[in-house]
Short mmCIF file of C-alpha atoms and ligand atoms in Angstrom, two decimals:
data_model
loop_
_atom_site.label_atom_id
_atom_site.label_comp_id
_atom_site.label_asym_id
_atom_site.label_seq_id
_atom_site.Cartn_x
_atom_site.Cartn_y
_atom_site.Cartn_z
CA MET Q 1003 -13.71 12.74 -9.64
CA THR Q 1004 -10.47 13.58 -7.97
CA HIS Q 1005 -11.12 14.66 -4.37
CA VAL Q 1006 -9.32 15.57 -1.19
CA ILE Q 1007 -9.88 14.42 2.41
CA LYS Q 1008 -8.48 16.16 5.28
CA GLY Q 1009 -8.01 15.34 8.99
CA GLN Q 1010 -5.32 13.91 11.37
CA THR Q 1011 -3.59 11.25 9.18
CA LEU Q 1012 -1.83 8.23 10.49
CA SER Q 1013 -0.20 5.23 8.81
CA PHE Q 1014 2.83 2.86 9.24
CA GLY Q 1015 5.79 1.82 7.20
CA ASP Q 1016 7.14 -1.71 7.42
CA THR Q 1017 7.49 -1.58 11.30
CA CYS Q 1018 5.37 -0.14 14.05
CA THR Q 1019 8.05 2.42 14.92
CA ASP Q 1020 7.88 3.80 11.34
CA ILE Q 1021 4.95 6.13 12.13
CA ARG Q 1022 3.70 8.58 9.48
CA TYR Q 1023 1.48 11.16 11.15
CA GLU Q 1024 0.19 14.57 10.23
CA GLU Q 1025 -1.84 16.56 12.77
CA ARG Q 1026 -3.36 18.52 9.72
CA GLY Q 1027 -3.09 16.02 6.90
CA ALA Q 1028 -4.56 15.79 3.45
CA ILE Q 1029 -5.02 12.89 1.08
CA VAL Q 1030 -5.67 13.42 -2.58
CA ILE Q 1031 -7.73 10.60 -4.29
CA ALA Q 1032 -7.80 10.27 -8.08
CA ASP Q 1033 -10.69 8.98 -10.21
CA ASP Q 1034 -9.21 5.48 -10.28
CA GLY Q 1035 -9.39 5.25 -6.53
CA THR Q 1036 -5.66 5.53 -5.94
CA ILE Q 1037 -3.82 8.04 -3.67
CA VAL Q 1038 -1.99 10.67 -5.80
CA TRP Q 1039 -0.76 12.73 -2.97
CA SER Q 1040 -0.58 12.86 0.86
CA GLY Q 1041 1.04 15.19 3.31
CA PRO Q 1042 0.57 18.27 5.46
CA GLN Q 1043 -2.35 20.48 4.42
CA PRO Q 1044 -0.18 23.59 4.03
CA LEU Q 1045 1.89 21.70 1.29
CA LEU Q 1046 -1.13 20.60 -0.69
CA PRO Q 1047 0.01 21.34 -4.35
CA HIS Q 1048 -1.86 24.04 -6.15
CA ALA Q 1049 -2.93 21.65 -8.81
CA PHE Q 1050 -5.14 19.81 -6.27
CA ARG Q 1051 -6.66 22.91 -4.57
CA GLN Q 1052 -9.66 23.35 -6.85
CA HIS Q 1053 -10.90 19.76 -6.14
CA ALA Q 1054 -13.85 18.88 -3.79
CA VAL Q 1055 -12.72 18.66 -0.13
CA GLU Q 1056 -14.04 16.70 2.73
CA ASP Q 1057 -12.70 18.07 5.92
CA PHE Q 1058 -12.87 15.78 9.01
CA GLY Q 1059 -11.09 18.24 11.25
CA MET Q 1060 -9.46 16.45 14.26
CA GLN Q 1061 -10.82 13.03 13.29
CA LEU Q 1062 -8.28 10.42 12.55
CA ILE Q 1063 -7.80 9.13 8.99
CA MET Q 1064 -6.03 5.79 8.81
CA PRO Q 1065 -5.74 2.87 6.48
CA GLY Q 1066 -8.85 0.65 6.62
CA PHE Q 1067 -8.47 -2.46 8.94
CA ILE Q 1068 -7.49 -5.74 7.33
CA ASP Q 1069 -9.06 -8.85 8.97
CA ALA Q 1070 -6.58 -11.74 8.45
CA HIS Q 1071 -9.11 -14.57 9.40
CA ILE Q 1072 -12.85 -14.42 9.10
CA HIS Q 1073 -15.71 -16.87 8.13
CA PHE Q 1074 -18.21 -15.39 5.75
CA PRO Q 1075 -20.87 -18.22 6.27
CA GLN Q 1076 -20.67 -17.61 10.03
CA TYR Q 1077 -21.65 -13.89 9.62
CA ARG Q 1078 -24.90 -14.15 11.63
CA MET Q 1079 -24.02 -16.91 14.11
CA LEU Q 1080 -21.93 -14.97 16.59
CA ALA Q 1081 -22.56 -15.90 20.33
CA ALA Q 1082 -23.40 -19.55 19.70
CA PRO Q 1083 -22.79 -21.13 23.06
CA GLY Q 1084 -20.67 -24.22 22.35
CA LYS Q 1085 -18.96 -26.21 25.15
CA ASP Q 1086 -15.68 -25.97 23.19
CA LEU Q 1087 -14.44 -25.68 19.66
CA LEU Q 1088 -15.50 -29.19 18.40
CA ASP Q 1089 -18.91 -28.95 20.10
CA TRP Q 1090 -19.43 -25.48 18.69
CA LEU Q 1091 -18.53 -26.66 15.16
CA THR Q 1092 -20.78 -29.67 15.23
CA ARG Q 1093 -23.91 -28.11 16.89
CA PHE Q 1094 -23.94 -24.63 15.47
CA THR Q 1095 -21.43 -24.05 12.74
CA PHE Q 1096 -21.73 -26.92 10.26
CA PRO Q 1097 -25.57 -26.65 10.16
CA GLU Q 1098 -25.38 -22.94 9.57
CA GLU Q 1099 -22.77 -23.31 6.74
CA SER Q 1100 -25.02 -25.92 5.03
CA ARG Q 1101 -27.33 -23.11 4.01
CA TYR Q 1102 -24.71 -21.78 1.59
CA ALA Q 1103 -25.39 -24.49 -0.95
CA ASP Q 1104 -28.25 -22.20 -1.89
CA ALA Q 1105 -26.89 -19.54 -4.30
CA PRO Q 1106 -29.54 -16.88 -3.80
CA TYR Q 1107 -29.12 -17.15 -0.08
CA ALA Q 1108 -25.33 -16.93 -0.31
CA THR Q 1109 -25.64 -13.84 -2.59
CA ALA Q 1110 -27.95 -11.97 -0.25
CA ALA Q 1111 -25.60 -12.96 2.68
CA ALA Q 1112 -22.43 -11.77 0.84
CA ASP Q 1113 -23.95 -8.29 0.50
CA LYS Q 1114 -24.82 -8.05 4.17
CA PHE Q 1115 -21.49 -9.42 5.23
CA LEU Q 1116 -19.34 -6.97 3.18
CA ASN Q 1117 -21.43 -4.05 4.23
CA ARG Q 1118 -21.04 -5.08 7.89
CA LEU Q 1119 -17.26 -5.22 7.40
CA PHE Q 1120 -17.31 -1.58 6.08
CA GLU Q 1121 -19.52 -0.49 8.98
CA HIS Q 1122 -16.72 -1.81 11.30
CA GLY Q 1123 -13.97 -0.13 9.28
CA THR Q 1124 -12.61 -3.31 7.69
CA THR Q 1125 -11.72 -2.84 4.03
CA SER Q 1126 -9.83 -6.07 3.20
CA ALA Q 1127 -9.96 -9.56 4.60
CA LEU Q 1128 -8.75 -13.15 4.20
CA ALA Q 1129 -12.14 -15.13 4.47
CA PHE Q 1130 -13.25 -18.66 4.61
CA CYS Q 1131 -16.25 -19.54 2.62
CA SER Q 1132 -18.34 -22.66 3.10
CA VAL Q 1133 -17.67 -25.91 1.22
CA HIS Q 1134 -19.96 -24.85 -1.56
CA LYS Q 1135 -18.75 -23.36 -4.78
CA SER Q 1136 -21.89 -21.15 -4.76
CA CYS Q 1137 -20.66 -19.54 -1.60
CA ALA Q 1138 -17.25 -18.52 -2.98
CA ASP Q 1139 -18.89 -17.33 -6.15
CA ALA Q 1140 -21.24 -15.10 -4.15
CA LEU Q 1141 -18.51 -13.62 -1.99
CA PHE Q 1142 -16.05 -12.98 -4.85
CA ALA Q 1143 -18.88 -11.31 -6.94
CA ALA Q 1144 -19.89 -9.05 -4.11
CA ALA Q 1145 -16.18 -8.07 -3.46
CA GLU Q 1146 -15.50 -7.42 -7.07
CA ALA Q 1147 -18.59 -5.11 -7.31
CA ARG Q 1148 -17.12 -3.06 -4.38
CA ASN Q 1149 -13.61 -3.05 -5.97
CA MET Q 1150 -12.32 -4.57 -2.73
CA ALA Q 1151 -9.03 -6.39 -2.11
CA LEU Q 1152 -10.43 -9.62 -0.80
CA VAL Q 1153 -8.76 -13.04 -0.50
CA THR Q 1154 -11.05 -16.09 -0.13
CA GLY Q 1155 -11.61 -19.64 -1.14
CA LYS Q 1156 -13.95 -22.48 -1.00
CA THR Q 1157 -13.36 -24.54 2.14
CA MET Q 1158 -12.32 -28.10 1.56
CA MET Q 1159 -13.53 -30.75 4.06
CA ASP Q 1160 -14.00 -34.33 3.31
CA ARG Q 1161 -14.60 -36.05 6.68
CA ASN Q 1162 -15.65 -35.63 10.32
CA ALA Q 1163 -18.47 -33.26 9.48
CA ILE Q 1164 -22.04 -33.65 8.18
CA PRO Q 1165 -22.66 -34.69 4.55
CA ALA Q 1166 -24.21 -31.15 3.70
CA VAL Q 1167 -20.83 -29.57 4.21
CA GLN Q 1168 -18.50 -32.20 2.92
CA ASP Q 1169 -16.79 -32.53 -0.45
CA GLY Q 1170 -14.44 -35.22 -1.76
CA PRO Q 1171 -10.76 -34.82 -2.44
CA GLU Q 1172 -11.18 -34.86 -6.16
CA THR Q 1173 -14.29 -32.61 -6.31
CA GLY Q 1174 -12.77 -30.20 -3.75
CA ALA Q 1175 -9.67 -29.87 -5.82
CA ARG Q 1176 -11.42 -29.45 -9.04
CA ASP Q 1177 -13.73 -26.80 -7.68
CA THR Q 1178 -10.74 -25.01 -6.13
CA ALA Q 1179 -8.87 -24.95 -9.46
CA GLU Q 1180 -12.04 -23.65 -11.27
CA LEU Q 1181 -12.70 -20.90 -8.71
CA HIS Q 1182 -9.01 -19.82 -8.90
CA ALA Q 1183 -9.25 -19.70 -12.66
CA ARG Q 1184 -12.50 -17.66 -12.49
CA TRP Q 1185 -11.63 -15.14 -9.78
CA HIS Q 1186 -7.91 -14.97 -8.89
CA GLY Q 1187 -6.45 -11.67 -10.31
CA LYS Q 1188 -9.83 -10.35 -11.38
CA GLY Q 1189 -10.10 -6.76 -10.07
CA ARG Q 1190 -8.46 -6.82 -6.61
CA LEU Q 1191 -9.45 -10.43 -5.77
CA ARG Q 1192 -7.11 -13.29 -4.77
CA TYR Q 1193 -7.67 -16.96 -4.25
CA ALA Q 1194 -6.73 -18.87 -1.04
CA VAL Q 1195 -6.61 -22.69 -0.99
CA THR Q 1196 -8.64 -23.46 1.97
CA PRO Q 1197 -8.53 -26.94 3.79
CA ARG Q 1198 -10.52 -26.19 6.94
CA PHE Q 1199 -8.16 -28.09 9.32
CA ALA Q 1200 -6.54 -31.54 9.83
CA ILE Q 1201 -9.71 -32.99 11.47
CA THR Q 1202 -11.93 -32.44 8.45
CA SER Q 1203 -9.47 -33.25 5.63
CA SER Q 1204 -8.31 -36.65 4.85
CA GLU Q 1205 -4.60 -37.33 3.92
CA ALA Q 1206 -5.64 -37.43 0.25
CA GLN Q 1207 -7.29 -33.94 0.56
CA LEU Q 1208 -4.27 -32.39 2.34
CA LYS Q 1209 -2.00 -33.82 -0.29
CA LEU Q 1210 -4.08 -32.32 -3.08
CA SER Q 1211 -4.15 -28.96 -1.08
CA GLY Q 1212 -0.28 -28.95 -1.05
CA GLU Q 1213 -0.28 -29.64 -4.76
CA LEU Q 1214 -2.86 -26.90 -5.44
CA LEU Q 1215 -0.85 -24.37 -3.41
CA GLN Q 1216 2.20 -25.09 -5.56
CA SER Q 1217 0.42 -25.10 -8.85
CA LEU Q 1218 -2.06 -22.23 -8.47
CA ASP Q 1219 -0.29 -19.06 -9.47
CA GLY Q 1220 -0.11 -16.61 -6.60
CA ALA Q 1221 -2.68 -18.42 -4.35
CA LEU Q 1222 -2.53 -18.18 -0.61
CA MET Q 1223 -3.38 -20.96 1.77
CA GLN Q 1224 -5.42 -20.65 4.93
CA THR Q 1225 -6.27 -23.21 7.59
CA HIS Q 1226 -6.53 -23.69 11.43
CA LEU Q 1227 -3.71 -24.85 13.71
CA SER Q 1228 -3.35 -25.70 17.40
CA GLU Q 1229 -6.49 -23.91 18.65
CA SER Q 1230 -7.93 -26.21 21.31
CA PRO Q 1231 -6.70 -29.03 23.45
CA GLY Q 1232 -9.55 -31.36 22.37
CA GLU Q 1233 -8.75 -30.54 18.75
CA ILE Q 1234 -5.03 -31.26 19.22
CA ALA Q 1235 -5.73 -34.60 20.90
CA PHE Q 1236 -8.09 -35.65 17.96
CA VAL Q 1237 -5.40 -34.64 15.47
CA LYS Q 1238 -2.91 -36.81 17.28
CA THR Q 1239 -5.28 -39.86 16.77
CA LEU Q 1240 -5.85 -39.09 13.13
CA PHE Q 1241 -2.14 -38.60 12.25
CA PRO Q 1242 -0.26 -40.87 14.73
CA ASP Q 1243 2.94 -40.81 12.66
CA ALA Q 1244 3.20 -36.89 12.57
CA GLN Q 1245 5.65 -35.28 15.01
CA ASP Q 1246 3.01 -32.80 16.09
CA TYR Q 1247 0.08 -30.81 14.59
CA THR Q 1248 2.28 -28.49 12.54
CA ASP Q 1249 4.10 -31.46 11.02
CA VAL Q 1250 0.75 -32.72 9.66
CA TYR Q 1251 0.58 -29.73 7.45
CA ASP Q 1252 4.35 -29.63 6.75
CA ARG Q 1253 4.29 -33.24 5.38
CA PHE Q 1254 1.87 -32.03 2.65
CA GLY Q 1255 3.79 -28.99 1.67
CA LEU Q 1256 1.40 -26.60 3.31
CA LEU Q 1257 3.84 -24.39 5.20
CA GLY Q 1258 5.46 -21.37 3.59
CA SER Q 1259 5.34 -17.66 3.04
CA ARG Q 1260 1.81 -17.82 1.35
CA SER Q 1261 0.38 -19.81 4.29
CA LEU Q 1262 -1.69 -18.42 7.16
CA PHE Q 1263 -2.68 -20.49 10.18
CA ALA Q 1264 -5.36 -19.22 12.51
CA HIS Q 1265 -4.82 -19.43 16.26
CA GLY Q 1266 -1.46 -21.17 17.10
CA ILE Q 1267 -2.09 -21.09 20.82
CA HIS Q 1268 -0.39 -24.34 21.94
CA LEU Q 1269 2.68 -24.54 19.75
CA SER Q 1270 5.96 -26.18 20.86
CA GLU Q 1271 9.42 -24.80 20.22
CA ARG Q 1272 9.75 -27.29 17.41
CA GLU Q 1273 6.54 -26.13 15.76
CA CYS Q 1274 7.55 -22.47 16.05
CA GLU Q 1275 10.91 -23.24 14.55
CA ARG Q 1276 9.29 -24.82 11.39
CA LEU Q 1277 6.72 -22.09 11.11
CA SER Q 1278 9.53 -19.47 11.35
CA GLU Q 1279 11.98 -21.03 8.90
CA SER Q 1280 9.14 -21.67 6.34
CA GLY Q 1281 8.03 -18.07 6.55
CA SER Q 1282 4.53 -19.06 7.58
CA THR Q 1283 2.03 -16.68 9.44
CA VAL Q 1284 0.10 -17.41 12.63
CA VAL Q 1285 -3.06 -15.32 13.09
CA HIS Q 1286 -3.99 -14.28 16.55
CA CYS Q 1287 -7.83 -14.38 17.12
CA PRO Q 1288 -8.24 -13.13 20.68
CA THR Q 1289 -12.06 -12.81 21.06
CA SER Q 1290 -12.55 -16.25 19.55
CA ASN Q 1291 -9.90 -17.77 21.81
CA THR Q 1292 -11.48 -16.59 24.97
CA PHE Q 1293 -15.09 -17.14 23.89
CA LEU Q 1294 -14.56 -20.75 22.97
CA GLY Q 1295 -12.21 -21.23 25.89
CA SER Q 1296 -9.38 -22.39 23.51
CA GLY Q 1297 -6.55 -20.72 25.43
CA LEU Q 1298 -4.27 -17.69 25.64
CA MET Q 1299 -1.98 -17.21 22.60
CA SER Q 1300 1.33 -15.64 23.50
CA MET Q 1301 2.79 -13.22 21.00
CA PRO Q 1302 6.27 -13.13 22.67
CA HIS Q 1303 6.41 -16.94 22.56
CA LEU Q 1304 5.74 -16.94 18.84
CA ARG Q 1305 8.07 -14.06 18.19
CA LYS Q 1306 11.18 -15.30 20.07
CA ALA Q 1307 14.10 -13.59 18.53
CA GLN Q 1308 16.01 -16.77 17.51
CA ARG Q 1309 12.98 -18.14 15.58
CA PRO Q 1310 10.34 -15.37 15.06
CA VAL Q 1311 7.08 -16.45 13.53
CA ASN Q 1312 5.19 -13.90 11.35
CA LEU Q 1313 1.93 -12.77 13.15
CA GLY Q 1314 -1.30 -11.44 11.97
CA VAL Q 1315 -4.49 -10.49 13.88
CA ALA Q 1316 -8.17 -11.14 13.18
CA THR Q 1317 -11.67 -11.38 14.40
CA ASP Q 1318 -12.42 -15.01 13.51
CA ILE Q 1319 -16.19 -14.25 13.15
CA GLY Q 1320 -18.25 -16.21 14.21
CA GLY Q 1321 -16.09 -17.94 16.79
CA GLY Q 1322 -15.06 -14.32 17.45
CA THR Q 1323 -17.39 -12.16 19.19
CA SER Q 1324 -16.96 -8.78 17.38
CA TYR Q 1325 -16.66 -7.65 13.73
CA SER Q 1326 -14.67 -4.67 15.16
CA MET Q 1327 -10.90 -4.82 14.68
CA LEU Q 1328 -10.73 -2.03 17.39
CA ALA Q 1329 -12.45 -4.35 19.84
CA THR Q 1330 -10.24 -7.23 18.60
CA LEU Q 1331 -7.06 -5.17 19.25
CA GLY Q 1332 -8.37 -4.29 22.69
CA GLU Q 1333 -8.92 -8.06 23.39
CA ALA Q 1334 -5.50 -8.89 22.00
CA TYR Q 1335 -4.11 -6.43 24.52
CA LYS Q 1336 -5.96 -8.15 27.40
CA VAL Q 1337 -4.85 -11.60 26.33
CA GLN Q 1338 -1.25 -10.63 26.05
CA MET Q 1339 -1.46 -8.89 29.39
CA LEU Q 1340 -2.63 -12.07 31.00
CA GLY Q 1341 0.53 -13.65 29.51
CA GLY Q 1342 2.68 -10.96 31.13
CA TYR Q 1343 3.21 -8.97 27.86
CA LYS Q 1344 1.99 -5.44 27.29
CA PRO Q 1345 1.79 -4.60 23.61
CA SER Q 1346 1.78 -0.93 22.50
CA ALA Q 1347 -1.09 0.49 20.62
CA TYR Q 1348 1.20 1.30 17.80
CA GLU Q 1349 2.23 -2.31 17.63
CA LEU Q 1350 -1.41 -3.53 17.49
CA PHE Q 1351 -2.66 -0.93 14.99
CA HIS Q 1352 0.38 -1.67 12.83
CA MET Q 1353 -0.59 -5.39 12.80
CA ALA Q 1354 -4.23 -4.64 11.89
CA THR Q 1355 -3.17 -2.50 8.85
CA ARG Q 1356 0.26 -2.55 7.22
CA GLY Q 1357 1.26 -5.78 8.98
CA ASN Q 1358 -1.85 -7.83 7.93
CA ALA Q 1359 -1.46 -6.29 4.38
CA ALA Q 1360 2.00 -7.84 4.24
CA ARG Q 1361 0.74 -11.15 5.62
CA LEU Q 1362 -1.93 -11.23 2.90
CA ARG Q 1363 0.57 -10.14 0.22
CA ILE Q 1364 -1.51 -7.04 -0.59
CA ALA Q 1365 0.79 -4.47 0.90
CA HIS Q 1366 1.70 -3.22 -2.60
CA GLU Q 1367 -1.90 -1.96 -2.98
CA THR Q 1368 -3.33 -1.29 0.48
CA GLY Q 1369 -2.59 -1.05 4.30
CA SER Q 1370 -1.00 2.34 4.22
CA ILE Q 1371 -1.45 5.82 3.07
CA ASP Q 1372 1.08 5.91 0.15
CA THR Q 1373 1.01 7.43 -3.36
CA GLY Q 1374 0.04 4.83 -5.80
CA LYS Q 1375 -1.93 2.54 -3.34
CA PHE Q 1376 -5.73 2.38 -3.27
CA ALA Q 1377 -7.50 4.80 -0.98
CA ASP Q 1378 -8.78 1.99 1.37
CA LEU Q 1379 -9.25 4.39 4.33
CA ILE Q 1380 -11.27 4.86 7.53
CA VAL Q 1381 -12.13 7.95 9.54
CA LEU Q 1382 -11.90 7.20 13.26
CA ASP Q 1383 -13.86 9.41 15.59
CA PRO Q 1384 -12.06 9.43 19.00
CA TRP Q 1385 -15.04 11.31 20.50
CA ALA Q 1386 -17.67 8.88 19.09
CA THR Q 1387 -19.29 8.00 22.40
CA PRO Q 1388 -19.74 9.87 25.65
CA VAL Q 1389 -17.25 7.56 27.29
CA LEU Q 1390 -14.69 8.05 24.52
CA ALA Q 1391 -15.28 11.72 24.51
CA SER Q 1392 -14.58 12.21 28.20
CA ARG Q 1393 -11.60 9.84 27.86
CA GLN Q 1394 -10.07 12.18 25.27
CA ASP Q 1395 -10.18 15.04 27.83
CA VAL Q 1396 -7.34 13.24 29.66
CA SER Q 1397 -5.57 11.86 26.59
CA ASN Q 1398 -2.18 13.29 26.24
CA SER Q 1399 -0.62 11.81 23.10
CA LEU Q 1400 -1.42 10.16 19.80
CA GLU Q 1401 -0.62 6.69 21.17
CA ASP Q 1402 -2.89 7.31 24.12
CA MET Q 1403 -5.68 8.24 21.72
CA LEU Q 1404 -5.18 4.98 19.79
CA PHE Q 1405 -5.08 3.09 23.08
CA SER Q 1406 -8.45 4.52 24.21
CA LEU Q 1407 -9.91 3.71 20.75
CA MET Q 1408 -8.93 0.05 20.87
CA ILE Q 1409 -9.98 -0.44 24.52
CA LEU Q 1410 -13.33 1.53 24.38
CA GLY Q 1411 -14.13 1.79 20.64
CA ASP Q 1412 -16.08 -0.29 18.19
CA ASP Q 1413 -18.19 0.39 15.06
CA ARG Q 1414 -19.50 3.44 16.62
CA ALA Q 1415 -16.00 5.02 16.25
CA ILE Q 1416 -15.98 4.45 12.47
CA ARG Q 1417 -17.18 7.73 11.06
CA ALA Q 1418 -16.62 6.82 7.41
CA THR Q 1419 -15.13 4.02 5.29
CA TYR Q 1420 -13.62 4.35 1.78
CA VAL Q 1421 -12.80 1.49 -0.53
CA ALA Q 1422 -10.70 2.39 -3.57
CA GLY Q 1423 -11.52 5.99 -2.99
CA ARG Q 1424 -15.37 5.53 -2.84
CA LYS Q 1425 -17.16 6.15 0.40
CA VAL Q 1426 -18.87 2.83 1.17
CA HIS Q 1427 -20.01 3.73 4.71
CA GLN Q 1428 -20.80 6.91 6.71
CA ARG Q 1429 -22.10 6.83 10.24
CA ILE Q 1430 -25.20 8.78 10.53
CA SER Q 1431 -25.75 9.31 14.26
CA SER Q 1432 -23.17 10.32 16.83
CA GLU Q 1433 -23.82 9.63 20.49
CA ALA Q 1434 -21.45 12.27 21.76
N1 GUN G 2284 -11.43 -24.89 13.20
C1 GUN G 2284 -11.96 -25.52 12.21
N2 GUN G 2284 -13.06 -24.74 11.75
C2 GUN G 2284 -13.10 -23.72 12.48
C3 GUN G 2284 -14.02 -22.59 12.62
O1 GUN G 2284 -14.88 -22.39 11.78
N3 GUN G 2284 -13.69 -21.71 13.55
C4 GUN G 2284 -12.76 -21.80 14.40
N4 GUN G 2284 -12.54 -20.89 15.46
N5 GUN G 2284 -11.86 -22.85 14.47
C5 GUN G 2284 -12.09 -23.72 13.49
ZN1 ZN G 2285 -11.44 -19.74 11.88
#
């Protein structure tokens, strides 16, 4: 049924300075889950005035958050106390991911995982699965049932792990091609070729990954790059002929406009130049980077005007410590402040919505409030907690409201979540 939701509405165009805001806005959502009209309430066309209305008053309706890097099979292992990245992977992560060989386990976990994303206001994601085909099948099926724009893929990893989470170059490539054929383009689903990182993929596997990226129609590529000093040193020993970490991927044709690299903390000028000219994206994962002690990623370094690298932002669950993109933006702010750069709230909210949509190549269908796009929306409650409520007493602008939400907010500030026009989450209790 066509319905109307009302509230403050905010979304962005291509840049964070292109702000579309209505203090008393309305959005009309059609049966098929798309937006058919949005604008100021007084201009709501007569044709839509007889439809059911949900009025959120002064609450803030925005596009749902898009998480550009998250690990589904790590959904319950947050806060695993590793010494550093490699220790954390070996002692906690690989054993946990081995459970996803079991299809019923993966299916039950996929439901919990996606519902948790919705509770935190995330409506789309680029996600890693485990190495097991059953894991990717489970997540794709759960996302399809929710009519969600999800990009994911089976992780490929053929060395330096434990046998229970390893494949081989040929089996990994065959499974990838089969999963792409089964799921890519079905509903709102997309496939991402997913070599875990240079440490766990042999040259043969990276070569096949590059070939898959070229041959699989419309597929993205996701991996990790330049996260921790120990990781970078290990990569050097594995690929002594490569110029640097980025060059390892570059040699196998893995850079490009469909490629997303998580972290990118310790990149040289040369690496940034290659990432920039190839149109690749680096995804900032601040809560993971501080939790694992990996380092402080610098947005201004990556975005230097003469060789700007595309940036995304993400939780990196379970290295990351919060599902909330609000909390993630708050931590991104703090990490950048430690590097001497003060991002604006508009810049960060843009990254988490329209910006990440562009990076995932789904901006034609989600990430903003525009006619023809799916109604993937959240209702943010700036008064959700006592602390937020009293903070709003001294808030003097829209940007300040957003700023307070990202510094003080989390899942408690997500009043409701809509995916393709359907309400998939509504917060019951308010603490205010
Ligand atoms: N590098 C390779 N695998 C992983 C992972 O699962 N999490 C993080 N943070 N870094 C990685
Ligand atoms: Zn990761």
